[in-house]
Coordinates of C-alpha atoms in Angstrom, one line a residue:
Chain A
M1226 CA -17.4 18.8 -74.9
T1227 CA -17.1 17.5 -78.3
A1228 CA -18.2 13.9 -78.7
V1229 CA -15.5 12.1 -80.5
L1230 CA -17.3 9.9 -83.0
T1231 CA -15.9 6.5 -83.2
D1232 CA -16.9 3.5 -85.2
P1233 CA -17.6 0.5 -82.5
N1234 CA -16.0 -1.9 -85.0
R1235 CA -13.0 0.2 -85.4
P1236 CA -12.0 1.8 -81.9
A1237 CA -9.8 4.7 -82.2
Q1238 CA -6.5 3.4 -81.1
A1239 CA -2.7 3.6 -82.0
P1240 CA -1.9 1.3 -85.0
A1241 CA -0.3 -1.8 -84.0
F1242 CA 2.6 -1.8 -86.5
Q1243 CA 4.8 1.1 -86.3
K1244 CA 7.1 2.5 -89.4
I1245 CA 10.4 1.0 -89.8
S1246 CA 12.6 3.1 -87.3
T1247 CA 15.2 5.4 -89.0
A1248 CA 18.0 3.5 -87.3
R1249 CA 17.1 0.2 -89.0
Q1250 CA 16.7 2.0 -92.3
I1251 CA 20.2 3.5 -92.0
K1252 CA 21.6 0.0 -91.1
N1253 CA 19.8 -1.4 -93.9
R1254 CA 20.9 0.9 -96.3
L1255 CA 24.6 0.8 -95.0
A1256 CA 24.5 -3.3 -95.2
T1257 CA 23.4 -3.1 -98.7
V1258 CA 25.9 -0.7 -100.0
L1259 CA 28.5 -2.4 -98.2
T1260 CA 27.6 -6.0 -99.9
G1261 CA 27.4 -4.3 -103.4
L1262 CA 30.9 -2.7 -102.7
T1263 CA 32.7 -6.0 -101.5
F1264 CA 31.0 -7.7 -104.6
L1265 CA 32.6 -4.8 -106.9
V1266 CA 35.9 -5.0 -105.2
A1267 CA 35.7 -9.2 -105.9
V1268 CA 34.6 -8.5 -109.5
I1269 CA 37.1 -5.5 -110.6
P1270 CA 40.0 -7.7 -110.7
L1271 CA 38.5 -10.5 -112.4
V1272 CA 36.9 -8.3 -115.2
W1273 CA 40.3 -6.2 -115.3
L1274 CA 42.4 -9.6 -115.7
L1275 CA 40.0 -10.8 -118.5
Y1276 CA 40.2 -7.5 -120.1
T1277 CA 43.9 -7.4 -120.3
V1278 CA 44.5 -11.0 -121.4
I1279 CA 41.5 -11.0 -124.0
S1280 CA 42.5 -7.6 -125.5
N1281 CA 46.3 -8.5 -125.9
G1282 CA 45.7 -11.8 -126.7
Y1283 CA 42.9 -12.2 -128.9
E1284 CA 44.9 -11.6 -132.2
A1285 CA 46.9 -14.4 -131.6
L1286 CA 43.8 -16.6 -131.7
L1287 CA 42.5 -15.3 -135.0
N1288 CA 45.3 -16.5 -136.8
G1289 CA 44.3 -20.1 -138.5
D1290 CA 47.5 -21.7 -137.5
W1291 CA 47.1 -21.0 -133.7
W1292 CA 45.0 -24.0 -132.8
F1293 CA 46.5 -26.6 -135.5
K1294 CA 50.3 -25.8 -135.6
S1295 CA 53.2 -25.8 -133.4
L1296 CA 56.2 -23.4 -133.3
K1297 CA 58.8 -25.7 -135.0
G1298 CA 60.9 -23.8 -137.1
V1299 CA 59.3 -20.4 -136.3
L1300 CA 61.8 -17.6 -135.7
P1301 CA 61.1 -15.6 -132.5
E1302 CA 60.2 -12.4 -134.6
Q1303 CA 57.7 -14.2 -136.8
F1304 CA 54.0 -13.8 -136.2
T1305 CA 53.3 -17.6 -137.4
G1306 CA 52.8 -20.9 -135.7
G1307 CA 50.7 -22.1 -133.1
V1308 CA 50.2 -23.7 -129.5
Y1309 CA 48.9 -27.0 -130.8
H1310 CA 51.9 -28.7 -129.3
A1311 CA 51.3 -26.9 -126.0
L1312 CA 47.8 -27.6 -125.9
Y1313 CA 48.2 -31.4 -126.5
G1314 CA 50.8 -31.4 -123.7
S1315 CA 48.6 -29.6 -121.2
I1316 CA 45.6 -31.9 -121.9
V1317 CA 47.3 -35.0 -122.1
Q1318 CA 49.4 -34.2 -119.0
A1319 CA 46.0 -33.7 -117.1
L1320 CA 44.2 -36.6 -118.4
V1321 CA 47.1 -38.9 -117.6
C1322 CA 47.3 -37.6 -114.1
A1323 CA 43.4 -37.9 -113.7
L1324 CA 43.5 -41.4 -115.0
I1325 CA 46.0 -42.2 -112.0
A1326 CA 44.4 -39.9 -109.3
V1327 CA 40.8 -40.5 -109.9
P1328 CA 40.4 -44.3 -109.3
I1329 CA 42.8 -44.0 -106.2
G1330 CA 40.8 -41.0 -104.9
I1331 CA 37.5 -42.5 -105.5
L1332 CA 38.5 -45.6 -103.7
T1333 CA 39.9 -43.8 -100.9
A1334 CA 36.7 -41.8 -100.4
I1335 CA 34.8 -44.9 -100.5
Y1336 CA 37.0 -46.3 -97.9
L1337 CA 36.8 -43.4 -95.8
V1338 CA 32.9 -43.3 -95.9
E1339 CA 32.0 -46.8 -96.1
Y1340 CA 34.3 -48.8 -94.5
G1341 CA 36.4 -46.6 -92.0
N1342 CA 33.8 -46.3 -89.3
N1343 CA 35.8 -43.3 -88.1
G1344 CA 38.4 -45.8 -86.9
R1345 CA 42.3 -45.4 -86.3
F1346 CA 43.3 -45.8 -89.9
A1347 CA 40.6 -43.8 -91.5
R1348 CA 41.5 -40.7 -89.2
I1349 CA 45.2 -41.3 -90.2
T1350 CA 44.2 -41.3 -93.8
T1351 CA 42.1 -38.3 -93.5
F1352 CA 45.1 -36.3 -91.8
M1353 CA 47.5 -37.4 -94.6
V1354 CA 45.0 -36.1 -97.2
D1355 CA 44.8 -32.9 -95.3
I1356 CA 48.5 -32.6 -95.4
L1357 CA 48.9 -33.6 -98.8
S1358 CA 46.3 -30.9 -100.0
G1359 CA 48.6 -28.4 -98.3
V1360 CA 51.7 -29.3 -100.2
P1361 CA 52.9 -26.6 -102.6
S1362 CA 53.2 -27.7 -106.3
I1363 CA 56.8 -27.0 -106.2
V1364 CA 57.4 -29.4 -103.5
A1365 CA 55.4 -32.0 -105.1
A1366 CA 57.4 -31.6 -108.2
L1367 CA 60.7 -31.6 -106.6
F1368 CA 59.7 -34.7 -104.7
V1369 CA 58.7 -36.6 -108.0
F1370 CA 62.1 -35.3 -109.2
A1371 CA 63.9 -37.1 -106.2
L1372 CA 62.1 -40.0 -106.7
W1373 CA 61.9 -40.4 -110.5
V1374 CA 65.2 -38.8 -111.8
T1375 CA 67.8 -39.0 -108.7
T1376 CA 66.4 -42.1 -107.1
F1377 CA 65.4 -44.3 -110.0
G1378 CA 67.7 -42.5 -112.6
L1379 CA 64.9 -42.1 -115.3
E1380 CA 64.8 -39.3 -117.6
T1381 CA 62.4 -36.2 -117.0
S1382 CA 59.2 -36.3 -119.1
A1383 CA 55.7 -35.6 -119.5
F1384 CA 54.7 -38.6 -117.4
A1385 CA 57.0 -37.0 -114.7
V1386 CA 54.9 -34.2 -114.6
S1387 CA 51.6 -36.2 -114.4
L1388 CA 52.8 -38.0 -111.3
A1389 CA 53.6 -34.6 -109.7
L1390 CA 50.0 -33.6 -110.6
V1391 CA 48.6 -36.8 -109.1
L1392 CA 49.8 -35.4 -105.6
L1393 CA 48.1 -32.2 -106.3
M1394 CA 44.9 -33.6 -107.5
L1395 CA 44.3 -36.7 -105.3
P1396 CA 43.4 -34.7 -102.1
V1397 CA 41.0 -32.7 -104.0
V1398 CA 39.3 -35.8 -105.7
V1399 CA 39.3 -37.7 -102.1
R1400 CA 37.7 -34.5 -100.3
S1401 CA 35.2 -33.9 -103.0
T1402 CA 34.2 -37.5 -103.5
E1403 CA 33.8 -37.9 -99.7
E1404 CA 31.6 -35.2 -99.3
M1405 CA 29.3 -36.2 -102.0
L1406 CA 29.3 -39.8 -100.6
R1407 CA 28.3 -38.7 -97.1
L1408 CA 25.3 -36.7 -98.6
V1409 CA 23.8 -40.0 -99.7
P1410 CA 21.2 -40.7 -97.1
D1411 CA 21.7 -43.9 -95.1
E1412 CA 18.3 -44.7 -95.4
L1413 CA 19.0 -45.6 -99.2
R1414 CA 21.7 -48.0 -97.9
E1415 CA 19.5 -49.6 -95.2
A1416 CA 16.6 -50.0 -98.0
S1417 CA 19.4 -51.7 -100.2
Y1418 CA 20.6 -54.1 -97.1
A1419 CA 16.7 -54.8 -96.4
L1420 CA 16.5 -56.3 -100.0
G1421 CA 19.2 -58.8 -99.2
V1422 CA 21.9 -56.7 -101.4
P1423 CA 25.6 -57.2 -100.2
K1424 CA 27.4 -54.2 -98.9
W1425 CA 29.8 -53.8 -102.1
K1426 CA 27.0 -54.2 -104.4
T1427 CA 25.0 -51.6 -102.4
I1428 CA 28.0 -49.1 -102.8
V1429 CA 28.3 -49.8 -106.5
K1430 CA 24.7 -49.8 -107.6
I1431 CA 23.1 -47.5 -105.2
V1432 CA 25.6 -45.2 -103.2
L1433 CA 27.8 -44.3 -106.3
P1434 CA 24.8 -43.8 -108.7
T1435 CA 23.3 -41.5 -106.4
A1436 CA 26.5 -39.3 -106.0
L1437 CA 27.6 -39.6 -109.5
S1438 CA 26.6 -36.0 -110.6
G1439 CA 28.8 -34.5 -107.6
I1440 CA 31.6 -37.0 -108.0
V1441 CA 31.9 -36.3 -111.7
T1442 CA 31.7 -32.2 -111.0
G1443 CA 34.6 -32.4 -108.5
V1444 CA 36.9 -34.8 -110.7
M1445 CA 36.3 -32.2 -113.6
L1446 CA 37.1 -29.3 -111.5
A1447 CA 40.0 -30.8 -110.3
T1448 CA 41.4 -31.7 -113.7
A1449 CA 40.8 -28.1 -114.6
R1450 CA 42.7 -27.1 -111.4
V1451 CA 45.9 -29.0 -112.3
M1452 CA 46.0 -27.8 -116.0
G1453 CA 47.3 -24.5 -114.8
E1454 CA 50.0 -25.7 -112.6
T1455 CA 53.4 -24.5 -113.6
A1456 CA 56.0 -25.8 -111.2
P1457 CA 55.6 -29.4 -112.2
V1458 CA 56.2 -28.5 -115.8
L1459 CA 59.1 -26.3 -115.0
V1460 CA 61.0 -28.9 -113.0
L1461 CA 60.3 -32.3 -114.7
V1462 CA 60.0 -31.6 -118.2
G1463 CA 62.1 -29.9 -120.9
Y1464 CA 60.3 -27.5 -123.3
S1465 CA 60.0 -28.1 -127.0
R1466 CA 58.9 -26.4 -129.9
S1467 CA 57.5 -28.8 -131.8
I1468 CA 55.0 -31.6 -131.4
N1469 CA 55.7 -34.7 -129.1
F1470 CA 53.1 -37.4 -128.7
D1471 CA 55.1 -39.4 -126.4
V1472 CA 54.3 -39.1 -122.8
F1473 CA 57.2 -41.3 -121.5
D1474 CA 60.0 -40.0 -123.4
G1475 CA 61.5 -36.7 -124.5
N1476 CA 60.5 -32.9 -124.1
M1477 CA 56.9 -32.0 -124.3
A1478 CA 55.5 -28.4 -124.2
S1479 CA 52.3 -27.3 -122.2
L1480 CA 50.7 -23.9 -122.2
P1481 CA 52.2 -22.6 -118.7
L1482 CA 55.7 -23.9 -120.1
L1483 CA 55.3 -22.2 -123.3
I1484 CA 54.1 -18.9 -121.8
Y1485 CA 57.2 -19.1 -119.3
N1486 CA 59.6 -19.6 -122.6
E1487 CA 58.1 -16.7 -124.6
L1488 CA 58.4 -14.4 -121.8
L1489 CA 62.2 -14.5 -122.8
N1490 CA 61.5 -13.6 -126.4
P1491 CA 61.7 -9.9 -126.5
E1492 CA 60.1 -9.6 -129.8
P1493 CA 56.4 -8.2 -130.1
A1494 CA 55.7 -11.8 -131.7
G1495 CA 56.9 -13.4 -128.5
Q1496 CA 54.6 -10.8 -126.4
L1497 CA 51.6 -11.7 -128.5
R1498 CA 52.3 -15.6 -128.1
V1499 CA 52.4 -15.3 -124.2
W1500 CA 48.9 -13.3 -124.1
G1501 CA 47.6 -15.6 -126.9
A1502 CA 48.7 -18.7 -124.6
A1503 CA 47.3 -17.3 -121.3
L1504 CA 44.1 -16.6 -123.1
T1505 CA 44.2 -20.3 -124.5
L1506 CA 44.8 -21.5 -121.1
I1507 CA 41.7 -19.6 -119.7
L1508 CA 39.6 -20.9 -122.4
L1509 CA 40.7 -24.4 -121.9
I1510 CA 39.9 -24.2 -118.2
M1511 CA 36.7 -22.8 -118.7
F1512 CA 35.7 -25.4 -121.3
F1513 CA 36.4 -28.2 -118.6
N1514 CA 34.3 -26.3 -116.1
L1515 CA 31.5 -26.0 -118.7
V1516 CA 31.8 -29.9 -119.6
A1517 CA 31.5 -30.6 -115.6
T1518 CA 28.4 -28.2 -115.6
V1519 CA 26.8 -30.1 -118.4
I1520 CA 27.6 -33.8 -117.4
S1521 CA 26.4 -33.0 -113.9
R1522 CA 23.3 -31.7 -115.2
F1523 CA 22.9 -34.9 -117.3
S1524 CA 23.8 -37.3 -114.4
A1525 CA 21.5 -35.3 -111.8
I1526 CA 19.0 -37.2 -110.1
K1527 CA 15.5 -36.3 -111.8
T1528 CA 12.2 -36.4 -110.1
K1529 CA 10.0 -35.9 -112.8
Chain B
M531 CA 5.8 -69.0 -97.7
A532 CA 5.0 -67.2 -94.6
K533 CA 7.1 -68.6 -91.6
R534 CA 6.9 -68.1 -87.7
F535 CA 9.5 -66.2 -85.4
D536 CA 10.5 -67.3 -82.2
I537 CA 12.3 -64.8 -80.0
K538 CA 13.9 -66.3 -77.0
D539 CA 15.7 -64.5 -74.4
L540 CA 16.7 -61.8 -76.8
N541 CA 19.1 -59.2 -75.3
I542 CA 20.3 -56.3 -77.5
Y543 CA 23.5 -54.1 -77.0
Y544 CA 24.9 -51.1 -78.4
G545 CA 28.6 -51.3 -77.4
K546 CA 28.6 -51.2 -73.5
F547 CA 24.7 -49.9 -73.5
H548 CA 22.2 -52.5 -72.9
A549 CA 19.4 -51.5 -75.2
V550 CA 16.8 -54.3 -74.6
S551 CA 16.6 -57.0 -72.2
S552 CA 15.1 -60.5 -72.5
V553 CA 12.5 -60.4 -74.9
N554 CA 10.4 -63.6 -75.4
L555 CA 7.9 -63.8 -78.1
A556 CA 6.3 -65.8 -80.6
V557 CA 5.1 -64.5 -83.9
P558 CA 2.6 -66.8 -85.7
P559 CA 2.6 -66.8 -89.6
R560 CA 0.3 -65.1 -91.6
N561 CA -0.5 -62.9 -88.8
V562 CA 0.1 -59.2 -88.1
T563 CA 1.9 -58.5 -84.7
A564 CA 2.2 -54.8 -83.7
F565 CA 4.7 -53.5 -81.1
I566 CA 3.7 -50.5 -79.3
G567 CA 5.1 -48.5 -76.6
P568 CA 6.7 -45.1 -75.7
S569 CA 9.7 -43.6 -77.7
G570 CA 13.0 -45.2 -76.7
C571 CA 11.7 -48.4 -75.2
G572 CA 13.4 -50.6 -77.7
K573 CA 10.5 -51.8 -80.1
S574 CA 12.5 -50.5 -83.1
T575 CA 15.6 -52.1 -81.9
V576 CA 13.9 -55.4 -81.6
L577 CA 12.0 -55.2 -85.0
R578 CA 15.5 -54.5 -86.4
S579 CA 17.0 -57.2 -84.8
L580 CA 14.6 -59.6 -86.4
N581 CA 16.5 -59.1 -89.8
R582 CA 19.9 -58.3 -88.4
M583 CA 19.6 -54.7 -89.7
H584 CA 20.7 -53.5 -86.6
E585 CA 24.2 -54.7 -87.3
V586 CA 24.7 -51.7 -89.8
A587 CA 25.2 -49.6 -86.4
P588 CA 28.8 -50.4 -85.4
G589 CA 29.1 -52.2 -82.0
A590 CA 25.7 -53.4 -82.0
R591 CA 25.3 -57.3 -80.9
V592 CA 22.7 -59.4 -79.4
E593 CA 22.4 -62.4 -77.2
G594 CA 19.9 -64.9 -77.2
K595 CA 17.8 -66.5 -80.2
V596 CA 15.6 -65.3 -82.8
L597 CA 14.3 -68.4 -84.6
L598 CA 12.6 -68.5 -88.0
D599 CA 10.8 -71.6 -88.5
G600 CA 13.4 -73.2 -85.8
E601 CA 16.3 -71.9 -87.6
D602 CA 18.4 -69.4 -85.6
I603 CA 19.2 -66.3 -87.6
Y604 CA 22.1 -65.5 -85.7
A605 CA 24.0 -69.0 -86.0
S606 CA 27.5 -68.3 -86.8
T607 CA 26.9 -70.1 -90.1
V608 CA 24.2 -67.7 -91.3
D609 CA 25.0 -65.0 -93.7
P610 CA 23.1 -61.9 -92.9
V611 CA 22.6 -60.8 -96.4
E612 CA 20.8 -64.2 -96.8
V613 CA 18.8 -63.4 -93.7
R614 CA 17.5 -60.0 -95.2
R615 CA 16.5 -61.6 -98.3
T616 CA 14.1 -63.7 -96.4
I617 CA 12.9 -61.0 -94.0
G618 CA 12.0 -57.7 -95.9
M619 CA 11.8 -54.3 -94.1
V620 CA 9.7 -51.4 -94.7
F621 CA 11.1 -48.0 -93.2
Q622 CA 9.6 -45.3 -91.3
R623 CA 10.2 -42.7 -94.3
P624 CA 9.9 -43.9 -97.7
N625 CA 13.1 -44.3 -99.2
P626 CA 12.9 -45.2 -102.9
F627 CA 16.2 -45.3 -104.7
P628 CA 16.3 -41.8 -106.3
T629 CA 18.3 -42.8 -109.5
M630 CA 15.9 -45.4 -110.6
S631 CA 12.4 -45.4 -112.5
I632 CA 9.5 -46.7 -110.6
R633 CA 9.6 -50.2 -112.4
D634 CA 13.4 -50.4 -111.4
N635 CA 12.8 -49.7 -107.9
V636 CA 10.3 -52.4 -107.7
V637 CA 12.7 -55.2 -109.2
A638 CA 15.8 -53.6 -107.6
G639 CA 16.1 -56.3 -105.1
L640 CA 15.9 -59.0 -108.0
K641 CA 18.2 -57.0 -110.5
L642 CA 20.9 -56.6 -107.9
A643 CA 20.7 -60.2 -107.3
G644 CA 21.5 -60.8 -111.0
V645 CA 17.9 -61.6 -112.5
K646 CA 18.4 -60.3 -115.9
N647 CA 15.3 -61.8 -117.6
K648 CA 13.3 -58.5 -118.7
K649 CA 10.1 -60.6 -119.1
K650 CA 10.3 -62.1 -115.8
L651 CA 11.4 -58.7 -114.2
D652 CA 8.0 -56.9 -116.0
E653 CA 6.0 -59.7 -114.4
V654 CA 7.3 -59.4 -110.9
A655 CA 6.9 -55.5 -111.3
E656 CA 3.4 -55.8 -112.1
R657 CA 2.6 -58.3 -109.5
S658 CA 4.2 -56.6 -106.7
L659 CA 2.7 -53.1 -107.8
R660 CA -0.6 -54.7 -107.8
G661 CA 0.1 -56.6 -104.5
A662 CA 0.8 -53.1 -103.1
N663 CA -2.3 -51.4 -104.4
L664 CA -0.4 -49.2 -106.6
W665 CA -0.4 -50.5 -110.1
N666 CA -3.4 -48.7 -111.2
E667 CA -1.9 -45.2 -110.4
V668 CA 1.6 -45.7 -111.9
K669 CA 1.2 -48.3 -114.7
D670 CA 1.4 -45.5 -117.5
R671 CA 4.4 -44.1 -115.8
L672 CA 6.8 -47.0 -114.7
D673 CA 9.7 -45.5 -116.4
R674 CA 9.5 -42.1 -114.5
P675 CA 11.5 -41.9 -111.4
G676 CA 10.2 -43.0 -108.1
G677 CA 11.1 -40.0 -106.2
G678 CA 8.3 -38.0 -108.4
L679 CA 5.4 -39.8 -106.7
S680 CA 3.5 -38.5 -103.4
G681 CA 4.6 -39.5 -100.0
G682 CA 1.8 -42.4 -99.6
Q683 CA 2.8 -43.6 -103.1
Q684 CA 6.4 -43.7 -102.4
Q685 CA 5.7 -45.9 -99.3
R686 CA 3.4 -48.3 -101.3
L687 CA 6.3 -48.3 -103.7
C688 CA 8.9 -49.2 -101.1
I689 CA 6.2 -52.0 -99.9
A690 CA 6.2 -53.4 -103.5
R691 CA 10.0 -53.4 -103.7
A692 CA 10.1 -55.3 -100.3
I693 CA 7.4 -58.0 -101.7
A694 CA 9.0 -58.2 -105.0
V695 CA 11.9 -60.3 -103.5
Q696 CA 9.1 -62.6 -102.0
P697 CA 10.3 -62.4 -98.5
D698 CA 8.9 -64.9 -95.9
V699 CA 8.4 -62.1 -93.1
L700 CA 7.5 -58.3 -93.4
L701 CA 8.8 -56.0 -91.1
M702 CA 7.4 -52.5 -90.8
D703 CA 9.0 -49.8 -88.8
E704 CA 6.2 -47.1 -88.5
P705 CA 5.3 -47.3 -92.0
C706 CA 2.5 -44.7 -91.8
S707 CA 3.9 -41.9 -89.3
A708 CA 5.1 -39.8 -92.2
L709 CA 1.7 -40.0 -94.2
D710 CA -1.5 -38.4 -94.2
P711 CA -4.6 -40.2 -93.0
I712 CA -5.9 -41.2 -96.5
S713 CA -2.5 -42.9 -97.5
T714 CA -2.4 -44.4 -93.8
L715 CA -5.7 -45.8 -94.5
A716 CA -4.5 -47.2 -98.0
I717 CA -1.5 -48.9 -96.2
E718 CA -3.5 -50.2 -93.5
D719 CA -5.9 -51.9 -96.0
L720 CA -2.7 -53.2 -97.6
I721 CA -1.3 -54.9 -94.4
T722 CA -4.6 -56.6 -94.0
E723 CA -4.3 -57.8 -97.7
L724 CA -0.6 -58.9 -97.4
K725 CA -1.3 -60.8 -94.2
K726 CA -2.5 -63.8 -96.3
D727 CA 0.7 -64.3 -97.7
F728 CA 3.1 -62.9 -95.1
T729 CA 4.0 -62.7 -91.7
I730 CA 4.0 -59.3 -90.6
V731 CA 5.5 -57.5 -87.7
I732 CA 4.8 -53.6 -87.3
V733 CA 6.2 -50.9 -85.2
T734 CA 3.5 -48.2 -84.4
H735 CA 3.1 -45.1 -82.2
N736 CA -0.6 -45.1 -83.3
M737 CA -2.4 -47.3 -80.9
Q738 CA -5.6 -46.9 -83.0
Q739 CA -3.7 -48.3 -85.9
A740 CA -2.5 -51.3 -83.7
A741 CA -6.1 -52.0 -82.8
R742 CA -7.1 -51.9 -86.4
V743 CA -4.5 -53.8 -88.2
S744 CA -2.9 -56.4 -85.8
D745 CA -3.9 -59.7 -84.4
Q746 CA -1.5 -59.9 -81.7
T747 CA 0.1 -56.8 -79.6
A748 CA 3.3 -56.6 -77.7
F749 CA 3.8 -53.7 -75.4
F750 CA 7.2 -52.4 -74.6
N751 CA 8.1 -50.1 -71.8
L752 CA 11.3 -48.5 -70.3
L753 CA 11.8 -49.0 -66.6
G754 CA 13.7 -45.7 -66.3
V755 CA 16.2 -43.8 -67.7
G756 CA 19.2 -45.4 -69.0
Q757 CA 17.6 -49.0 -68.3
P758 CA 17.1 -51.3 -70.9
G759 CA 13.5 -51.4 -72.7
Q760 CA 11.4 -54.5 -71.9
L761 CA 8.6 -56.4 -73.2
I762 CA 5.9 -55.9 -70.6
E763 CA 3.1 -58.0 -72.2
V764 CA 2.0 -59.6 -75.4
D765 CA -1.3 -60.9 -75.9
D766 CA -4.2 -61.0 -78.6
T767 CA -5.0 -57.3 -79.6
E768 CA -8.6 -57.4 -78.4
K769 CA -7.4 -58.4 -74.9
I770 CA -4.6 -55.9 -74.8
F771 CA -7.0 -53.3 -75.8
S772 CA -9.8 -54.3 -73.7
N773 CA -8.4 -56.3 -70.5
P774 CA -4.7 -55.8 -70.3
S775 CA -3.2 -58.0 -67.5
Q776 CA -0.7 -55.5 -66.7
K777 CA -1.2 -52.1 -64.9
A778 CA 1.5 -50.5 -67.2
T779 CA -0.1 -51.5 -70.4
E780 CA -3.7 -50.2 -69.2
D781 CA -2.1 -47.0 -68.1
Y782 CA -0.6 -46.5 -71.9
I783 CA -3.5 -47.4 -73.6
S784 CA -5.9 -45.3 -71.8
G785 CA -3.3 -42.4 -72.0
R786 CA -2.8 -42.2 -68.2
F787 CA 1.0 -43.0 -68.8
G788 CA 3.7 -41.9 -66.5

């Protein structure tokens, strides 16, 4: 008979906590590997794309004329000239579009959130916005062509491109602004009403400033998005190798249009310009996204 | 500038739902009236109908009269914005404007009404913050965002904001329910101070609080699920808590409810 000595404070018994079971360890390992793999699958094309564009196009950007000269008088086989005219076109067409789409979009979102009360008209508006966001860009371009050129008999121009871009940008602005406005707590609206502030002033002075950071981000991202649209520029404006500052008249280049035209150029110089312009477009959109981040950080609500 | 309320046969509806039925109540000036009762009995609804805040909800309407010094705030000629300017409100959860500094929060009502004189705004900010017992804690950081204060400080900031527009009446909807006991004590002391200048109506779930701060207590109850809330009894606070005339009131107060 062997007396087992046990400490009365620590009775001998099985530990309450058990080791992680093998099955769970395997599941855990499996899930970790799986998520890692999907991440890689998502990242590989992105890195590959960036590598291809940068390695093929960076030389074009090193040329000092790239940012400040157009292709006016440049022969297809010459390694000179730049994309100044197309850069101008891309930025201006997007800005004109934003100038029209942003006020309409924000006002629509304000109507939906503050005045619509989820009534019949508000629901119809939301439905229409949903449909508009599903419209392919080529359809938007053809619609503007039918309206602007065929019906009104006006010339194709950069402005017509902007109009088509408005159709593509509007639903994005409405949706993102609507979401931001809904995030503003009703308590703030009530606090403002309780001070004897009328509804419109509450919206302008309390609700919009509170949601400003998110609205600005949404608008900038939407602007960056329409910059890369190709269908409207193919349908609604002619290509020009020189600078045209006039939005309402004449042909105007833009980066997607320049890429498309230089694709038809079999010379090595043309190839370089295609990759260069592609890289420039990526940089331009990245720049807009960066600006959006900076602006939203500056207009973000501070608590300290 | 404190004014008296006379509530006459007030019925409140949300769409088809009859929320509160025939409330008759007089609120004397420079006096604290507490509304107590179980959840869902309509005391907050009655409170919100006193400055037409409940109209924010779609489909809300009232029948009956709410007289402020004899003037019906529901008369067809009366602008609800004007009513809310006269009758201020403090909410359950502190809700300072997140985009504004402490000072701008306090003077928000005046600023949004178009007052631009900086000296006057500074004066009002200081007077209101002193009135809300917050001045000493924030005087060195008036330009900081209001959201950086503690919960109790934020609630006092909201009270300062409400009294900055110099209302005649202050409505408080469970102003301490989100606060710790120390902050609650600060707010209760403040209510006792404020009653010198304002008529105060406060909704509270805390019966000790009602007993501590109010002069008059109104007990609301619900007769059954789906039935409208009702005002059961209103009397001096002392009487309600020592010798109520209704059995339901006594049951509720002594914790034998239901």
